[in-house]
Amino acid sequence: MNKFSILARRFRDDENGAAMVEYTVLLGIITVAVIATVVLVGAWVGTQWTTLQAALP
């Protein structure tokens, strides 16, 4: 039981794990933002291309 409490205390005091979780969440948010931007820009370009194609004889 003593080993377990020492291990738990060491895990609680370790700040590297918390920083890694924060960076992972930040990376996830950035990834979602980039994907959303690519989808929105792709839809806009598709609309512009269709409009240009319809305008040409």
Coordinates of C-alpha atoms in Angstrom, one line a residue:
M1 CA 0.0 0.0 0.0
N2 CA 2.9 2.3 0.7
K3 CA 4.2 1.9 -2.9
F4 CA 0.8 2.8 -4.2
S5 CA 0.6 6.0 -2.2
I6 CA 4.1 7.0 -3.2
L7 CA 3.2 6.4 -6.9
A8 CA -0.1 8.3 -6.6
R9 CA 1.6 11.2 -4.9
R10 CA 4.3 11.3 -7.6
F11 CA 1.7 11.2 -10.3
R12 CA -0.3 14.0 -8.7
D13 CA 2.7 16.2 -8.4
D14 CA 3.9 15.6 -11.9
E15 CA 3.1 18.6 -14.1
N16 CA 4.2 17.2 -17.4
G17 CA 1.1 15.1 -17.8
A18 CA -1.1 18.1 -17.3
A19 CA 0.8 20.2 -19.8
M20 CA 0.6 17.3 -22.3
V21 CA -3.2 17.2 -21.9
E22 CA -3.5 20.9 -22.3
Y23 CA -1.4 20.8 -25.5
T24 CA -3.4 17.9 -26.8
V25 CA -6.7 19.8 -26.3
L26 CA -5.2 22.9 -28.0
L27 CA -4.0 20.8 -30.9
G28 CA -7.5 19.3 -31.2
I29 CA -9.1 22.7 -31.3
I30 CA -6.7 24.0 -33.9
T31 CA -7.2 20.8 -36.0
V32 CA -11.0 21.3 -35.9
A33 CA -10.6 25.0 -36.9
V34 CA -8.4 24.1 -39.8
I35 CA -10.7 21.4 -41.1
A36 CA -13.7 23.7 -40.8
T37 CA -11.8 26.5 -42.7
V38 CA -10.9 24.1 -45.5
V39 CA -14.4 22.9 -45.8
L40 CA -15.9 26.4 -45.9
V41 CA -13.3 27.7 -48.4
G42 CA -13.8 24.6 -50.5
A43 CA -17.6 25.2 -50.6
W44 CA -17.0 28.9 -51.5
V45 CA -14.6 28.0 -54.3
G46 CA -17.0 25.4 -55.6
T47 CA -19.8 28.0 -55.7
Q48 CA -17.6 30.6 -57.5
W49 CA -16.5 28.0 -60.0
T50 CA -20.1 27.0 -60.8
T51 CA -21.0 30.6 -61.2
L52 CA -18.1 31.3 -63.5
Q53 CA -18.9 28.1 -65.5
A54 CA -22.5 29.2 -65.9
A55 CA -21.5 32.7 -67.0
L56 CA -19.3 31.4 -69.8
P57 CA -21.0 30.6 -73.1

